[in-house]
CSV table of N, CA and C in Angstrom, one decimal:
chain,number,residue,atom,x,y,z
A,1,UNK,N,69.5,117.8,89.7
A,1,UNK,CA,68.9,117.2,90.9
A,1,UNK,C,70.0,116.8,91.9
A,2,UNK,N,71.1,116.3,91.1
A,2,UNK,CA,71.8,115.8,92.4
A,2,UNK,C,72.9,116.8,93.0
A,3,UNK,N,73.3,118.4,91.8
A,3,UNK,CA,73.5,119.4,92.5
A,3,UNK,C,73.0,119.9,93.7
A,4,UNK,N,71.5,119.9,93.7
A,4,UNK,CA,70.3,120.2,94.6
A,4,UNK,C,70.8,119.7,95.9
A,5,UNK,N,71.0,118.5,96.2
A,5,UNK,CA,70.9,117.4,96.8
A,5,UNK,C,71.9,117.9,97.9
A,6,UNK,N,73.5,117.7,96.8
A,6,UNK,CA,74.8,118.3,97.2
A,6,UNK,C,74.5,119.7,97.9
A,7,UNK,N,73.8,120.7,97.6
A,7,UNK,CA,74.0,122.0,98.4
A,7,UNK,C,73.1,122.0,99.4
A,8,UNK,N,72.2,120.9,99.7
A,8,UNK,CA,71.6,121.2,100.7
A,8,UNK,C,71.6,120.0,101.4
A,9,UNK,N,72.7,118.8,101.7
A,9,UNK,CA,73.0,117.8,102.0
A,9,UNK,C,72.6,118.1,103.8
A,10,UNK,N,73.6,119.2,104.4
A,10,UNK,CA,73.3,119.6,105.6
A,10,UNK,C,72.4,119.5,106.5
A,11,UNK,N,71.5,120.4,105.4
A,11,UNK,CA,69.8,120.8,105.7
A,11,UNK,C,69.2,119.4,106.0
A,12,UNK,N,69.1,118.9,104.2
A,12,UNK,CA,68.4,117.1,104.6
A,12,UNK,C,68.6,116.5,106.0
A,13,UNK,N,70.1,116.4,106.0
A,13,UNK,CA,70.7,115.1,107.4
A,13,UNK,C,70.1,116.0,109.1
A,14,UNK,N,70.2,117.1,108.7
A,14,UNK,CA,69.4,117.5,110.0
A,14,UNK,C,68.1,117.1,110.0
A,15,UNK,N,67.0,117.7,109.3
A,15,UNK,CA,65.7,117.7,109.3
A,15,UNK,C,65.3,116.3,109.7
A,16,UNK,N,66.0,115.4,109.2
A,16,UNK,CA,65.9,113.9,109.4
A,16,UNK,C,66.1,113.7,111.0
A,17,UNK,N,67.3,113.9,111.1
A,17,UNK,CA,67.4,113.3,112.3
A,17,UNK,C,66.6,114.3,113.6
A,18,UNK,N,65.8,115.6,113.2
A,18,UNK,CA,64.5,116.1,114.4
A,18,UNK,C,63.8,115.1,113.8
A,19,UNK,N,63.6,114.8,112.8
A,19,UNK,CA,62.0,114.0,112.2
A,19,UNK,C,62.2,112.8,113.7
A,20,UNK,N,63.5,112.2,113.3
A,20,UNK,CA,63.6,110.7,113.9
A,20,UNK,C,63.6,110.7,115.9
A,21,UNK,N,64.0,112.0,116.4
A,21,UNK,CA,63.9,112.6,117.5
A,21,UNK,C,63.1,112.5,118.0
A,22,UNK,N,61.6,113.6,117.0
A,22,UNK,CA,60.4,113.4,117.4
A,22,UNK,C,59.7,112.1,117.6
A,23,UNK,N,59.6,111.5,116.2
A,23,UNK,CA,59.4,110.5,116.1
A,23,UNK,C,59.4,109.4,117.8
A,24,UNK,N,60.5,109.6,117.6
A,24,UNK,CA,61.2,108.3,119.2
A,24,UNK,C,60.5,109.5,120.3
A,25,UNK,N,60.2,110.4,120.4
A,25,UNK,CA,59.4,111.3,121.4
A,25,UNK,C,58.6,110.8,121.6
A,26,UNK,N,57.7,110.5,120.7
A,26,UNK,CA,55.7,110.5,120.7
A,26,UNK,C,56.0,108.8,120.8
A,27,UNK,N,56.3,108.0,120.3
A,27,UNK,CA,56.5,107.1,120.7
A,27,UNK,C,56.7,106.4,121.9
A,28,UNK,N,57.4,107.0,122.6
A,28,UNK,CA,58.0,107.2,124.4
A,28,UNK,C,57.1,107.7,124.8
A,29,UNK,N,56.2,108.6,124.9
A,29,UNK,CA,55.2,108.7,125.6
A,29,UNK,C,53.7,108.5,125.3
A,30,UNK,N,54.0,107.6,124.1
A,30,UNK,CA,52.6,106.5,123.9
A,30,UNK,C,52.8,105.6,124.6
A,31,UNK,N,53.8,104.9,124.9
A,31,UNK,CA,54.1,103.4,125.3
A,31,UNK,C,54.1,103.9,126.7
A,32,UNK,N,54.2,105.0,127.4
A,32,UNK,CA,54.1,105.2,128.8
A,32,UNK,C,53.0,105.8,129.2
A,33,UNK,N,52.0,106.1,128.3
A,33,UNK,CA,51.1,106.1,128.4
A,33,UNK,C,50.1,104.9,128.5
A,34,UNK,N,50.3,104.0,127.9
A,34,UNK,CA,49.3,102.9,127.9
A,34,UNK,C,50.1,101.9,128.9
A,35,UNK,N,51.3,102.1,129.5
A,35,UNK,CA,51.4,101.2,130.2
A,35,UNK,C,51.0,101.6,131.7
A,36,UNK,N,50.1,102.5,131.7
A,36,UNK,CA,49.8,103.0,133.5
A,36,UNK,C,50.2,104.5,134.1
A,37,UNK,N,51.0,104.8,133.1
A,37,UNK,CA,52.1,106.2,133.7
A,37,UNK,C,51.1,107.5,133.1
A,38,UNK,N,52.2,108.6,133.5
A,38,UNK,CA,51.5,109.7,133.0
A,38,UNK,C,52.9,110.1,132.3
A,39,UNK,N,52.5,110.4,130.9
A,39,UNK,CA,53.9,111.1,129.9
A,39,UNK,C,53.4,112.4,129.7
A,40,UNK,N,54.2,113.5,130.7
A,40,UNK,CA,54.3,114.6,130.8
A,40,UNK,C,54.6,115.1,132.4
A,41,UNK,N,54.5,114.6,133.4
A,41,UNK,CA,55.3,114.8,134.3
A,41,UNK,C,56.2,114.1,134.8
A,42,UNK,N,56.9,114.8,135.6
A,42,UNK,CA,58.2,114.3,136.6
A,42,UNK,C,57.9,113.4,137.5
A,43,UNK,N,56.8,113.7,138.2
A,43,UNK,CA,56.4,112.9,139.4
A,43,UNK,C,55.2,111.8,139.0
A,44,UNK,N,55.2,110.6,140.1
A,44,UNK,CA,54.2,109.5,139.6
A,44,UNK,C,53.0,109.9,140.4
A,45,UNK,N,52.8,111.1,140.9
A,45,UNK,CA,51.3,111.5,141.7
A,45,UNK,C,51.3,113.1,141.5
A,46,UNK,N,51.0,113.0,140.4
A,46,UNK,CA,50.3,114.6,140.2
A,46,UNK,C,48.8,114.6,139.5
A,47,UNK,N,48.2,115.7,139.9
A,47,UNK,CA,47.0,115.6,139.9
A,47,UNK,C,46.2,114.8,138.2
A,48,UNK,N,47.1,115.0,137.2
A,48,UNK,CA,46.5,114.6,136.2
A,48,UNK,C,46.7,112.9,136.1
A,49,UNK,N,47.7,112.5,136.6
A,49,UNK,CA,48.0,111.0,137.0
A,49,UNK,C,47.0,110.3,137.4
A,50,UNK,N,46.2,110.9,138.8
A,50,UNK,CA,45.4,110.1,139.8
A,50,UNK,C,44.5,110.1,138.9
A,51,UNK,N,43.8,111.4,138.1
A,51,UNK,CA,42.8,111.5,137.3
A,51,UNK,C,42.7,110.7,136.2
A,52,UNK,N,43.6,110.3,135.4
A,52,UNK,CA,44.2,109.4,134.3
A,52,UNK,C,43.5,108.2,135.2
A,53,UNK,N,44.0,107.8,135.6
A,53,UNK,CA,43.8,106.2,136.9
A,53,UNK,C,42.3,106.0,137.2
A,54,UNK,N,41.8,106.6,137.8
A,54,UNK,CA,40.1,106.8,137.5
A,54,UNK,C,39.1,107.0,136.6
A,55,UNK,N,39.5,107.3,135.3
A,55,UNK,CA,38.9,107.7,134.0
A,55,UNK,C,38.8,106.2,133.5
A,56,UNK,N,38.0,105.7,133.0
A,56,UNK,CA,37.5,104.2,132.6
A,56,UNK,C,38.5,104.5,131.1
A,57,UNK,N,39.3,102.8,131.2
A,57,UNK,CA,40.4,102.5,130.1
A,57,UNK,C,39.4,102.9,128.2
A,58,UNK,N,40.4,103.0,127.1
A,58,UNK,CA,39.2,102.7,125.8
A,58,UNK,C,39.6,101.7,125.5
């Protein structure tokens, strides 16, 4: 097992740290999401924004 471990030590500490990447991604654009914004564009007025804004809250 802990051969295992040692030859693929690399592999593990990467995978982890995209997990933790992603992670903090979807997170960042949940919380900018519920605070009013649009998470996925650049600009604060593009057409899915205004639309977002008018669509009744859940």
């Amino acid at each position: 097992m802990f051969q295992w471990l040692a030859a693929n030590a690399a592999t593990i500490l990467i995978s982890i740290a995209l997990a933790s990447l992603f992670v903090l991604a979807v997170r960042n654009m949940r919380k900018t999401r519920k605070s009013g914004g649009c998470a996925g564009c650049g600009g604060d007025r593009c057409s899915r924004c205004s639309q977002a804004e008018q669509s009744p809250k859940r």
